PDB file of C-alpha atoms in Angstrom:
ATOM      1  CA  UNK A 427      76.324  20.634  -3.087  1.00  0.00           C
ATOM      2  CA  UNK A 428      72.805  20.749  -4.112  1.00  0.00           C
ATOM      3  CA  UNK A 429      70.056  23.190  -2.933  1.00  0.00           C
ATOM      4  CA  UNK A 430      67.133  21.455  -1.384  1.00  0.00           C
ATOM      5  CA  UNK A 431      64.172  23.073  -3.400  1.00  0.00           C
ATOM      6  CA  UNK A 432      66.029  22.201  -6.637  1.00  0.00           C
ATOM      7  CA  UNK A 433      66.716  19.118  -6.210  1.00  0.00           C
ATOM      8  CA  UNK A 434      65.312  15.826  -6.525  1.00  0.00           C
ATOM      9  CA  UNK A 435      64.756  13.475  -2.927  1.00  0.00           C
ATOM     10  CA  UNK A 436      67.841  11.285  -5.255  1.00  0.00           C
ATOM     11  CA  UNK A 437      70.355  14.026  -5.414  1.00  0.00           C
ATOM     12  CA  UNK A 438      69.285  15.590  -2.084  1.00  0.00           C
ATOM     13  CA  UNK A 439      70.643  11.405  -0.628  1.00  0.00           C
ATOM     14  CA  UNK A 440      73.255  11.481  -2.773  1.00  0.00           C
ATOM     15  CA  UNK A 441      74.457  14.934  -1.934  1.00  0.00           C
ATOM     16  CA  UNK A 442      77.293  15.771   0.080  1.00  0.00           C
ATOM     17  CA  UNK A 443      75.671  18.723   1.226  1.00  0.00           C
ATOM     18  CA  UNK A 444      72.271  20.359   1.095  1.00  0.00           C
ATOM     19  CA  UNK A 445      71.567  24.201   1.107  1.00  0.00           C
ATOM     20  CA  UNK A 446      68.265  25.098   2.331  1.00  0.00           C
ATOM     21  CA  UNK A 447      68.381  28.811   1.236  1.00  0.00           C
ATOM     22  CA  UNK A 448      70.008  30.786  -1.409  1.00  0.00           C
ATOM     23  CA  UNK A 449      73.877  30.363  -3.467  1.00  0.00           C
ATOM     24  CA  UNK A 450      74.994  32.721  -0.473  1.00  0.00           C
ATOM     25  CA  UNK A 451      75.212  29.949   2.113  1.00  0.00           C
ATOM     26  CA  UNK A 452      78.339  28.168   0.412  1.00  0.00           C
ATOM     27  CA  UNK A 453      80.718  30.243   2.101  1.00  0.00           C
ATOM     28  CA  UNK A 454      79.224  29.642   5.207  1.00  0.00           C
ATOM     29  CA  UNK A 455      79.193  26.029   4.229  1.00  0.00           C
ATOM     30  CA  UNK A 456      82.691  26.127   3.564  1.00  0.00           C
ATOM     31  CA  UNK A 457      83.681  27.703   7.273  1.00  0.00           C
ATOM     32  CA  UNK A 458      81.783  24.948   8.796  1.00  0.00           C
ATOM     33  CA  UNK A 459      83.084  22.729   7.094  1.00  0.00           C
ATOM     34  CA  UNK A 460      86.559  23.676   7.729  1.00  0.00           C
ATOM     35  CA  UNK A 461      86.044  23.843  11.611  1.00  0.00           C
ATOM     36  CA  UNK A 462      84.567  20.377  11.396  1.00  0.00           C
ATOM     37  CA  UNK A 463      88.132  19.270   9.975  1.00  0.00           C
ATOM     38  CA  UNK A 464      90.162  20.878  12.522  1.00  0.00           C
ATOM     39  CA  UNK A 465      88.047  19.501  15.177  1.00  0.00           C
ATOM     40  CA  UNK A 466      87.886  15.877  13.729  1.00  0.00           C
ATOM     41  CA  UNK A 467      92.188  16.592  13.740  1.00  0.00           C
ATOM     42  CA  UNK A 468      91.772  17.683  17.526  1.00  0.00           C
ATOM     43  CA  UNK A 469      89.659  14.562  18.138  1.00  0.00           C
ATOM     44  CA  UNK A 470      92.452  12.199  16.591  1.00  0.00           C
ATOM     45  CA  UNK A 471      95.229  14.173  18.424  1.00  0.00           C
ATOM     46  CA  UNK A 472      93.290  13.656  21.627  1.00  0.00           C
ATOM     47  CA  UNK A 473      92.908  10.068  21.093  1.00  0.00           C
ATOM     48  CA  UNK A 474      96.577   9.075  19.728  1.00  0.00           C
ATOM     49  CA  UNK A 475      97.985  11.127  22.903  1.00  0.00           C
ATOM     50  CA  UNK A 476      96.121   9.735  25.210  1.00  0.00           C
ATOM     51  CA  UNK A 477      96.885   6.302  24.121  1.00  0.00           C
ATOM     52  CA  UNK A 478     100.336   6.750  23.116  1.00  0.00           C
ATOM     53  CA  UNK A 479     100.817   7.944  27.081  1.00  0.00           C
ATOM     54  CA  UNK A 480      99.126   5.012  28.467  1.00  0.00           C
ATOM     55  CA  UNK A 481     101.064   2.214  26.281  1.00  0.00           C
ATOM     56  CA  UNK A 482     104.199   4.574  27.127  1.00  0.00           C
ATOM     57  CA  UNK A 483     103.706   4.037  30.842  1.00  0.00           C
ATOM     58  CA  UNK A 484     102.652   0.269  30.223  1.00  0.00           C
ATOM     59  CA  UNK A 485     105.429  -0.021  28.670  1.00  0.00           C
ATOM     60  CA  UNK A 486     107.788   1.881  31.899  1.00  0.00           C
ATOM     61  CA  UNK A 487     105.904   0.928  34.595  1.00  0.00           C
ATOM     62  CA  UNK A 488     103.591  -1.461  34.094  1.00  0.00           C
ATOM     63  CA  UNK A 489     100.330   0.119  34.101  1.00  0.00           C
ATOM     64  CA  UNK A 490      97.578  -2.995  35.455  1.00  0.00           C
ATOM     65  CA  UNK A 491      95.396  -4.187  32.540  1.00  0.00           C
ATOM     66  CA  UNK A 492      91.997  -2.196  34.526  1.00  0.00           C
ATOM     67  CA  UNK A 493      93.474   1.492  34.666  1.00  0.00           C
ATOM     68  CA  UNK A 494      94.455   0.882  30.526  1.00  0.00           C
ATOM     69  CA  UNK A 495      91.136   0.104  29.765  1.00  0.00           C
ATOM     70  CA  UNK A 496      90.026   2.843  32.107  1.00  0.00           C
ATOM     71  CA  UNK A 497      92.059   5.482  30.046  1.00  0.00           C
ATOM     72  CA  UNK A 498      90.923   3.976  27.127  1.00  0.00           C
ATOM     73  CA  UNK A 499      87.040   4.302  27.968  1.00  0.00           C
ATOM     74  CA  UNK A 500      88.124   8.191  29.147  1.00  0.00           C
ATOM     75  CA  UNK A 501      89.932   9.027  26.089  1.00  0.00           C
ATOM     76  CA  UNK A 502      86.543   7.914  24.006  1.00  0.00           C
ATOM     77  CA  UNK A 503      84.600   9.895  26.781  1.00  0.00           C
ATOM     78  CA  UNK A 504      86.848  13.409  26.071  1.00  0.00           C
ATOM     79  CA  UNK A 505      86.555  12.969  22.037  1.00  0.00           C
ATOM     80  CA  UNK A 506      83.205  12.212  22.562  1.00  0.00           C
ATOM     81  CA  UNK A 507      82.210  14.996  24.478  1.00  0.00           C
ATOM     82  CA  UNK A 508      84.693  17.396  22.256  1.00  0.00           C
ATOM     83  CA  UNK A 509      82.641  16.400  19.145  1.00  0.00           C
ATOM     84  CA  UNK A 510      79.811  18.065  20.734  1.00  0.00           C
ATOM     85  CA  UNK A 511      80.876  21.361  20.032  1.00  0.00           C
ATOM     86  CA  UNK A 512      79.299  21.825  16.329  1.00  0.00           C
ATOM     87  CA  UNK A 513      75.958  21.687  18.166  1.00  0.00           C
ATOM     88  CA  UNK A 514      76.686  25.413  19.855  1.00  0.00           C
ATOM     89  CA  UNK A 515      78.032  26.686  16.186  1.00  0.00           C
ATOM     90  CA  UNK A 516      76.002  29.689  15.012  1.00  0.00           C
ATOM     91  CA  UNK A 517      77.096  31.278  11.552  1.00  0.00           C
ATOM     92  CA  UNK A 518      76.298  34.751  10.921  1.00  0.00           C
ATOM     93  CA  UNK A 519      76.813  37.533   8.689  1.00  0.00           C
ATOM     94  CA  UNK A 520      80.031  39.703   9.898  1.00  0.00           C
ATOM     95  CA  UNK A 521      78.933  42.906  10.757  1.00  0.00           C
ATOM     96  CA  UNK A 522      80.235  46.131   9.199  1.00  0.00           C
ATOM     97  CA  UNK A 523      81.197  43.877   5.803  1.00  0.00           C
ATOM     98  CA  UNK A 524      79.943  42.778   2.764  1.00  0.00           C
ATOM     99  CA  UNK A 525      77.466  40.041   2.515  1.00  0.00           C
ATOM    100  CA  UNK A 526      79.695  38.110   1.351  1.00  0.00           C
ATOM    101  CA  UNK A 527      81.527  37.675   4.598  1.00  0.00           C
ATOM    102  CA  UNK A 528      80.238  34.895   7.932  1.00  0.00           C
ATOM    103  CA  UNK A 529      81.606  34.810  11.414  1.00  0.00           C
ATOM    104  CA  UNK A 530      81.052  31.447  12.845  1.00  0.00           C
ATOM    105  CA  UNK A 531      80.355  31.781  16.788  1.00  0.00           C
ATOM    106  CA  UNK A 532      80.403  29.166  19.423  1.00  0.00           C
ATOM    107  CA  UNK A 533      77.469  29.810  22.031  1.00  0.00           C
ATOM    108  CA  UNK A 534      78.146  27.766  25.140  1.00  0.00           C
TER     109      UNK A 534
END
């Protein structure tokens, strides 16, 4: 982690993550950065299930080549589209706590 106005254009490239305000970001670094992992989990879920169902019903019924490359192409269409969500985050200060405490919020 490295705060933008301290750093050098080096460490701000070689930085994992960049604050652009005060110390009192990290913790709303760190609940951003733990929704990103659940939803990067959620995106691999997604993706095994969905292919997992169509080799599955290859495998049964014999599923033509055209509608498994179909629900491949949708399966990268619905993780694609989930991985959109981070775009609508907001994190805020929870109200009536310390300032030590964020909220993040999804704004559709």
């Amino acid at each position: 982690i490295v705060m933008q106005e301290v750093g050098t254009q080096a460490t701000v490239d070689a930085a994992s993550a960049v604050l652009q305000g005060s110390l009192g970001q990290i913790p709303a670094a760190i609940i951003v950065a733990r929704r990103t992992q659940r939803l990067v989990t959620a995106n691999i879920a997604l993706a095994l299930a969905i292919n997992v169902t169509v080799i599955v019903a290859a495998a049964l019924v014999g599923v033509p080549l055209w509608l498994g490359i179909l629900a491949d192409s949708g399966g990268l269409l619905a993780v694609l589209l989930n991985s959109l969500w981070p775009l609508c985050w907001k994190v805020e200060p929870a109200k009536g706590s310390g300032p030590k405490k964020f909220k993040l919020e999804t704004n559709p």
